[in-house]
Every structure is written in C-alpha cells, then in structure tokens.
C-alpha cells in the first residue's frame, strides 16, 4: 500500500473502489444524459483524468459537458482549484473537490480523485469511476457527439479492446505506479520486470499496425497514450522505470508521437503541470520537491513515419476542431513547444 506522500509498504495496491453511479441515456441510476447539467473535473497532470479530456475532445462534447480544471498539486485532503480566480471553481463555487465528494457522502472515506463528474444542480459527485466514465461518454452521449466524431468503442471490436485494456492497465498504466510506490526491493523488481515485458509486447504488437485494435483510434489507444506521454518526463526517473526511455523504444516512441501530433491528444498535454504534480506531491519519493528541468520535449514534434502503416485515425469521421480558447493549454506549454526544456 501507499500513504499520502507516496511512500510504499511492500507491493503497491491501488484502491479501486470507485463511485460507480453511471450517467446513461435511460437514467437507470437516476442521472440521465443531459446537456449543461454536469461538470467534468480533471487535472491536466493526472493520466486517468487525461483520458477523459481526450475522449471529451475527440467526441466534441465541450458544449454539453463543462470542464473544471484543478491545479497540478494538492495536499493530503483534496485537489484544489488554484488555477481559477480566487481559487474557486467558477461553476461549482468550491475551492476543494473534496466539497463535491462530501456533498454526495458527508462521510466519504476514500481518496478524492480525478476525473470526477459533478452534478451542477446539487454540487455532488456523480461518479469517479474513470474506466467506465470514458466508455459512457462514447456509448451513452452519442446524441450529443459532434458531426464526424470517431467511434472509439466500436461494438465488433469491444472484446479485443477490453482484452488489450486489461493488460495495458495491469502491466503499464498501473505498472509504473507499482514500480514507483514499491516499498521493498522484491516488490520493485517484480513490478519492473512486468512493466518492461508488457512494453516489449506492445512494441511487437504495434510494429506492423498503426493502432492497438483495428485500423482506427480506439479507447485502447487513449488509455495507453496517457502513460506514454508521462514516461520520459516522470516515470523513467521519478518512478525508477529506467531500463529504457520511451525515446529508446523505437516503435512505441513513433506510435506515441503519431498520437501526440493528432488533434485531441497532444493538445490536452501540459508537461509543466505533469512534472510539477509528480515531483512536488510525492514527497516520500522526492522529499526536496525539486522539479527537474529536463528532458527536452521538443522531439515530440519530430516526424514519426507511422502513416506508412496505413490506418485511418478517425475512421469515417474527422479530426476535432481547435479547442475552445478557455481550454487551451497554459502559456508554459508554448515555451515547451518552441524547444525549451
């Protein structure tokens, strides 16, 4: 297990007891899909929240599902809205996401996590079940998808997508955390081996195919991408996942750049906030709180050559338009893109 500072005790075990209420077309759990009713609360630092921002953007749900963005750091109590004027979310009127969890359950006993969808009418969290959340955006909100939205969870491929997602989650998405939060050498060694065995499997799988499942971007690609984007800036050093950098895995590195340069992916990434979160919040791993200046991230914009494998990123659909002005990345990102560390 891991305490609030990121100090491990043996093998890392993630608490996966989420609020599993769903927002569905038929409102079976009491929360029907309604435009303008819900607010998706995220942090740009968090890989699990990053999935939701990518899917929301690809599907064009910006006008029907509002976005609240927490800052990159938090204390042991809660994510906070310190990026907003006065440190208050302008829609929910709260300073801490914890307040929305307590509006749902005054005795809520578990971690305050992002992403979370909050009912704007009551100010209470509806769900923080991040694996189901993005699937529901794809399958339950279809009436409000933009024209040309891609099909991220196509019915004929769901079994294969689910199978790939299970291994990617267990060995890669969560695998980097099992390395970083391991409390002893044996737990770390086992996690390290499992992680790089899975990355080798992905290198082989993607060698002759452009995307993980089928010939278009699916939910599987979204889930892998958010970990790959954080690998060299954070996981390689901070979490001791240092057998190879992503940039030293030629197939995965090209695949990650292909997605990064695809509208809806790279334009959700803020490397400055990502690095601040991990290096400043996990004081058990990095007690000084020093955020490293590297790596040089300009190489994310170099040619990837993956077009030669064919595939149609958006299938019969189209790329999403430019994001709304108030959802553009921070000014710090422009510096990153222009080649500074």
CSV table of N, CA and C in Angstrom, one decimal, residues 42-134:
chain,number,residue,atom,x,y,z
A,42,UNK,N,-11.1,17.7,-13.7
A,42,UNK,CA,-9.9,17.0,-14.1
A,42,UNK,C,-8.7,17.7,-13.5
A,43,UNK,N,-7.6,17.1,-13.6
A,43,UNK,CA,-6.3,17.9,-13.5
A,43,UNK,C,-5.5,17.5,-14.8
A,44,UNK,N,-4.8,18.4,-15.4
A,44,UNK,CA,-4.0,18.1,-16.6
A,44,UNK,C,-2.8,17.3,-16.2
A,45,UNK,N,-2.5,17.2,-15.0
A,45,UNK,CA,-1.4,16.4,-14.5
A,45,UNK,C,-1.7,14.9,-14.5
A,46,UNK,N,-2.9,14.5,-14.3
A,46,UNK,CA,-3.3,13.2,-13.9
A,46,UNK,C,-3.6,12.3,-15.2
A,47,UNK,N,-2.9,11.2,-15.3
A,47,UNK,CA,-3.2,10.4,-16.6
A,47,UNK,C,-4.6,9.8,-16.7
A,48,UNK,N,-5.2,9.5,-15.5
A,48,UNK,CA,-6.6,9.0,-15.6
A,48,UNK,C,-7.5,10.0,-16.0
A,49,UNK,N,-7.3,11.3,-15.5
A,49,UNK,CA,-8.2,12.4,-16.0
A,49,UNK,C,-7.9,12.8,-17.4
A,50,UNK,N,-6.7,12.6,-17.8
A,50,UNK,CA,-6.3,13.0,-19.2
A,50,UNK,C,-7.1,12.1,-20.2
A,51,UNK,N,-7.3,10.9,-19.8
A,51,UNK,CA,-8.2,10.0,-20.7
A,51,UNK,C,-9.5,10.7,-21.0
A,52,UNK,N,-10.1,11.2,-19.9
A,52,UNK,CA,-11.4,11.8,-20.1
A,52,UNK,C,-11.4,13.1,-20.9
A,53,UNK,N,-10.3,13.9,-20.8
A,53,UNK,CA,-10.3,15.1,-21.6
A,53,UNK,C,-10.0,14.8,-23.0
A,54,UNK,N,-9.3,13.8,-23.3
A,54,UNK,CA,-9.1,13.4,-24.7
A,54,UNK,C,-10.4,12.9,-25.3
A,55,UNK,N,-11.1,12.0,-24.6
A,55,UNK,CA,-12.3,11.4,-25.2
A,55,UNK,C,-13.4,12.6,-25.4
A,56,UNK,N,-13.5,13.4,-24.4
A,56,UNK,CA,-14.4,14.5,-24.5
A,56,UNK,C,-14.1,15.4,-25.7
A,57,UNK,N,-12.9,15.6,-25.9
A,57,UNK,CA,-12.5,16.5,-27.0
A,57,UNK,C,-12.7,15.8,-28.4
A,58,UNK,N,-12.3,14.5,-28.5
A,58,UNK,CA,-12.5,13.8,-29.7
A,58,UNK,C,-13.9,13.7,-30.1
A,59,UNK,N,-14.8,13.5,-29.1
A,59,UNK,CA,-16.2,13.4,-29.4
A,59,UNK,C,-17.0,14.7,-29.5
A,60,UNK,N,-16.3,15.8,-29.2
A,60,UNK,CA,-16.9,17.1,-29.4
A,60,UNK,C,-17.9,17.4,-28.3
A,61,UNK,N,-17.7,17.1,-27.1
A,61,UNK,CA,-18.7,17.3,-26.0
A,61,UNK,C,-18.5,18.5,-25.2
A,62,UNK,N,-17.6,19.4,-25.7
A,62,UNK,CA,-17.3,20.6,-24.9
A,62,UNK,C,-18.5,21.5,-24.6
A,63,UNK,N,-19.4,21.6,-25.5
A,63,UNK,CA,-20.6,22.5,-25.3
A,63,UNK,C,-21.7,21.9,-24.4
A,64,UNK,N,-21.6,20.6,-24.2
A,64,UNK,CA,-22.7,19.9,-23.4
A,64,UNK,C,-22.2,19.4,-22.0
A,65,UNK,N,-20.8,19.3,-21.9
A,65,UNK,CA,-20.2,18.8,-20.6
A,65,UNK,C,-19.1,19.7,-20.3
A,66,UNK,N,-19.4,20.6,-19.3
A,66,UNK,CA,-18.4,21.6,-18.9
A,66,UNK,C,-17.1,21.0,-18.3
A,67,UNK,N,-16.1,21.8,-18.3
A,67,UNK,CA,-14.8,21.3,-17.8
A,67,UNK,C,-14.3,22.2,-16.6
A,68,UNK,N,-14.0,21.6,-15.5
A,68,UNK,CA,-13.3,22.2,-14.4
A,68,UNK,C,-11.9,21.6,-14.2
A,69,UNK,N,-10.9,22.5,-14.1
A,69,UNK,CA,-9.5,22.1,-14.1
A,69,UNK,C,-8.9,22.4,-12.7
A,70,UNK,N,-8.5,21.4,-12.0
A,70,UNK,CA,-7.8,21.6,-10.7
A,70,UNK,C,-6.3,21.9,-11.1
A,71,UNK,N,-5.6,22.4,-10.1
A,71,UNK,CA,-4.2,22.7,-10.3
A,71,UNK,C,-3.4,21.4,-10.2
A,72,UNK,N,-2.1,21.5,-10.5
A,72,UNK,CA,-1.3,20.3,-10.6
A,72,UNK,C,-0.9,19.7,-9.3
A,73,UNK,N,-1.0,20.4,-8.2
A,73,UNK,CA,-0.6,19.9,-6.9
A,73,UNK,C,-1.8,19.9,-6.0
A,74,UNK,N,-1.6,19.1,-4.9
A,74,UNK,CA,-2.7,19.0,-3.9
A,74,UNK,C,-2.1,18.6,-2.6
A,75,UNK,N,-2.8,18.8,-1.5
A,75,UNK,CA,-2.4,18.3,-0.2
A,75,UNK,C,-3.1,16.9,0.0
A,76,UNK,N,-2.9,16.4,1.2
A,76,UNK,CA,-3.5,15.1,1.5
A,76,UNK,C,-5.0,15.1,1.6
A,77,UNK,N,-5.6,16.2,1.6
A,77,UNK,CA,-7.1,16.3,1.7
A,77,UNK,C,-7.7,16.3,0.3
A,78,UNK,N,-7.2,17.0,-0.6
A,78,UNK,CA,-8.0,17.2,-1.8
A,78,UNK,C,-7.2,17.9,-2.9
A,79,UNK,N,-7.7,17.6,-4.2
A,79,UNK,CA,-7.4,18.5,-5.3
A,79,UNK,C,-8.0,19.9,-5.1
A,80,UNK,N,-7.4,20.9,-5.5
A,80,UNK,CA,-7.9,22.3,-5.3
A,80,UNK,C,-8.0,23.0,-6.7
A,81,UNK,N,-8.8,24.1,-6.7
A,81,UNK,CA,-9.0,24.9,-7.9
A,81,UNK,C,-8.1,26.1,-7.9
A,82,UNK,N,-6.8,26.0,-7.7
A,82,UNK,CA,-6.0,27.1,-7.5
A,82,UNK,C,-5.6,27.8,-8.8
A,83,UNK,N,-6.0,27.2,-10.0
A,83,UNK,CA,-5.8,27.9,-11.3
A,83,UNK,C,-6.9,28.9,-11.6
A,84,UNK,N,-8.0,28.8,-10.8
A,84,UNK,CA,-9.1,29.8,-11.1
A,84,UNK,C,-9.0,31.0,-10.2
A,85,UNK,N,-9.6,32.1,-10.6
A,85,UNK,CA,-9.5,33.4,-9.8
A,85,UNK,C,-10.1,33.1,-8.4
A,86,UNK,N,-9.3,33.5,-7.4
A,86,UNK,CA,-9.7,33.3,-6.0
A,86,UNK,C,-9.6,31.8,-5.6
A,87,UNK,N,-9.1,31.0,-6.4
A,87,UNK,CA,-9.0,29.5,-6.1
A,87,UNK,C,-10.4,28.9,-5.9
A,88,UNK,N,-11.4,29.4,-6.7
A,88,UNK,CA,-12.7,28.9,-6.6
A,88,UNK,C,-13.2,28.4,-8.0
A,89,UNK,N,-13.7,27.2,-8.1
A,89,UNK,CA,-14.3,26.8,-9.4
A,89,UNK,C,-15.5,27.7,-9.8
A,90,UNK,N,-15.4,28.3,-11.0
A,90,UNK,CA,-16.4,29.3,-11.3
A,90,UNK,C,-17.9,28.8,-11.5
A,91,UNK,N,-18.0,27.5,-11.7
A,91,UNK,CA,-19.3,26.9,-11.8
A,91,UNK,C,-19.8,26.3,-10.5
A,92,UNK,N,-19.0,25.5,-9.9
A,92,UNK,CA,-19.4,24.8,-8.7
A,92,UNK,C,-19.3,25.7,-7.4
A,93,UNK,N,-18.5,26.7,-7.5
A,93,UNK,CA,-18.3,27.6,-6.3
A,93,UNK,C,-17.6,27.0,-5.2
A,94,UNK,N,-16.7,26.1,-5.4
A,94,UNK,CA,-16.0,25.4,-4.3
A,94,UNK,C,-14.5,25.6,-4.6
A,95,UNK,N,-13.7,25.5,-3.4
A,95,UNK,CA,-12.3,25.6,-3.5
A,95,UNK,C,-11.6,24.2,-3.6
A,96,UNK,N,-12.3,23.2,-3.0
A,96,UNK,CA,-11.7,21.9,-3.0
A,96,UNK,C,-12.7,20.9,-3.6
A,97,UNK,N,-12.2,20.0,-4.4
A,97,UNK,CA,-13.0,18.9,-5.0
A,97,UNK,C,-13.6,18.1,-3.9
A,98,UNK,N,-13.0,18.0,-2.7
A,98,UNK,CA,-13.5,17.3,-1.6
A,98,UNK,C,-14.9,17.7,-1.2
A,99,UNK,N,-15.2,19.0,-1.4
A,99,UNK,CA,-16.5,19.5,-1.1
A,99,UNK,C,-17.6,18.8,-1.9
A,100,UNK,N,-17.3,18.5,-3.2
A,100,UNK,CA,-18.3,17.9,-4.0
A,100,UNK,C,-18.5,16.4,-3.6
A,101,UNK,N,-17.4,15.8,-3.2
A,101,UNK,CA,-17.5,14.4,-2.6
A,101,UNK,C,-18.3,14.4,-1.4
A,102,UNK,N,-18.1,15.3,-0.5
A,102,UNK,CA,-18.9,15.4,0.8
A,102,UNK,C,-20.3,15.7,0.5
A,103,UNK,N,-20.6,16.5,-0.6
A,103,UNK,CA,-22.0,16.7,-0.9
A,103,UNK,C,-22.7,15.5,-1.3
A,104,UNK,N,-22.0,14.5,-1.8
A,104,UNK,CA,-22.5,13.2,-2.2
A,104,UNK,C,-22.6,12.3,-0.9
A,105,UNK,N,-21.5,12.3,-0.1
A,105,UNK,CA,-21.5,11.5,1.1
A,105,UNK,C,-20.6,12.2,2.1
A,106,UNK,N,-21.3,12.8,3.1
A,106,UNK,CA,-20.6,13.5,4.2
A,106,UNK,C,-19.5,12.7,4.9
A,107,UNK,N,-19.6,11.4,4.8
A,107,UNK,CA,-18.6,10.6,5.4
A,107,UNK,C,-17.7,9.8,4.4
A,108,UNK,N,-17.6,10.4,3.2
A,108,UNK,CA,-16.8,9.7,2.2
A,108,UNK,C,-15.5,9.3,2.7
A,109,UNK,N,-15.1,8.0,2.6
A,109,UNK,CA,-13.9,7.5,3.3
A,109,UNK,C,-12.7,7.4,2.5
A,110,UNK,N,-12.8,7.5,1.2
A,110,UNK,CA,-11.6,7.2,0.3
A,110,UNK,C,-11.0,8.4,-0.3
A,111,UNK,N,-10.0,8.2,-1.2
A,111,UNK,CA,-9.3,9.3,-1.7
A,111,UNK,C,-10.2,10.2,-2.6
A,112,UNK,N,-9.8,11.5,-2.7
A,112,UNK,CA,-10.5,12.4,-3.5
A,112,UNK,C,-9.8,12.4,-4.9
A,113,UNK,N,-10.4,11.8,-5.9
A,113,UNK,CA,-9.7,11.5,-7.1
A,113,UNK,C,-10.3,12.3,-8.3
A,114,UNK,N,-9.5,12.5,-9.3
A,114,UNK,CA,-9.9,13.0,-10.6
A,114,UNK,C,-9.6,11.9,-11.6
A,115,UNK,N,-10.5,11.8,-12.7
A,115,UNK,CA,-11.6,12.6,-13.0
A,115,UNK,C,-12.8,12.3,-12.2
A,116,UNK,N,-13.7,13.3,-12.0
A,116,UNK,CA,-14.9,13.1,-11.4
A,116,UNK,C,-16.0,14.0,-12.2
A,117,UNK,N,-17.2,13.4,-12.3
A,117,UNK,CA,-18.2,14.2,-12.9
A,117,UNK,C,-19.2,14.6,-11.8
A,118,UNK,N,-19.5,15.9,-11.7
A,118,UNK,CA,-20.3,16.5,-10.7
A,118,UNK,C,-21.6,17.0,-11.2
A,119,UNK,N,-22.6,16.8,-10.5
A,119,UNK,CA,-24.0,17.3,-10.9
A,119,UNK,C,-24.0,18.8,-10.5
A,120,UNK,N,-24.1,19.7,-11.5
A,120,UNK,CA,-24.1,21.1,-11.2
A,120,UNK,C,-25.3,21.5,-10.4
A,121,UNK,N,-26.4,20.8,-10.5
A,121,UNK,CA,-27.6,21.1,-9.8
A,121,UNK,C,-27.5,21.0,-8.3
A,122,UNK,N,-26.8,19.9,-7.9
A,122,UNK,CA,-26.6,19.6,-6.4
A,122,UNK,C,-25.2,19.9,-5.9
A,123,UNK,N,-24.3,20.0,-6.8
A,123,UNK,CA,-22.9,20.1,-6.4
A,123,UNK,C,-22.2,18.9,-5.9
A,124,UNK,N,-22.9,17.7,-6.1
A,124,UNK,CA,-22.4,16.4,-5.6
A,124,UNK,C,-21.8,15.6,-6.8
A,125,UNK,N,-20.7,14.9,-6.4
A,125,UNK,CA,-20.1,14.0,-7.4
A,125,UNK,C,-21.1,12.9,-7.8
A,126,UNK,N,-21.2,12.6,-9.1
A,126,UNK,CA,-22.0,11.5,-9.6
A,126,UNK,C,-21.1,10.3,-9.7
A,127,UNK,N,-19.9,10.4,-10.3
A,127,UNK,CA,-19.1,9.2,-10.5
A,127,UNK,C,-17.6,9.7,-10.5
A,128,UNK,N,-16.7,8.8,-10.1
A,128,UNK,CA,-15.3,8.9,-10.3
A,128,UNK,C,-14.7,7.6,-10.9
A,129,UNK,N,-15.6,6.8,-11.4
A,129,UNK,CA,-15.2,5.5,-12.0
A,129,UNK,C,-14.6,5.8,-13.4
A,130,UNK,N,-13.3,6.1,-13.4
A,130,UNK,CA,-12.7,6.6,-14.6
A,130,UNK,C,-12.7,5.5,-15.8
A,131,UNK,N,-12.6,4.2,-15.5
A,131,UNK,CA,-12.6,3.3,-16.7
A,131,UNK,C,-14.0,3.3,-17.4
A,132,UNK,N,-15.1,3.4,-16.6
A,132,UNK,CA,-16.4,3.3,-17.1
A,132,UNK,C,-16.8,4.7,-17.7
A,133,UNK,N,-16.3,5.7,-17.1
A,133,UNK,CA,-16.7,7.1,-17.5
A,133,UNK,C,-16.4,7.4,-18.9
A,134,UNK,N,-15.3,7.0,-19.4
A,134,UNK,CA,-15.0,7.3,-20.9
A,134,UNK,C,-15.8,6.4,-21.8
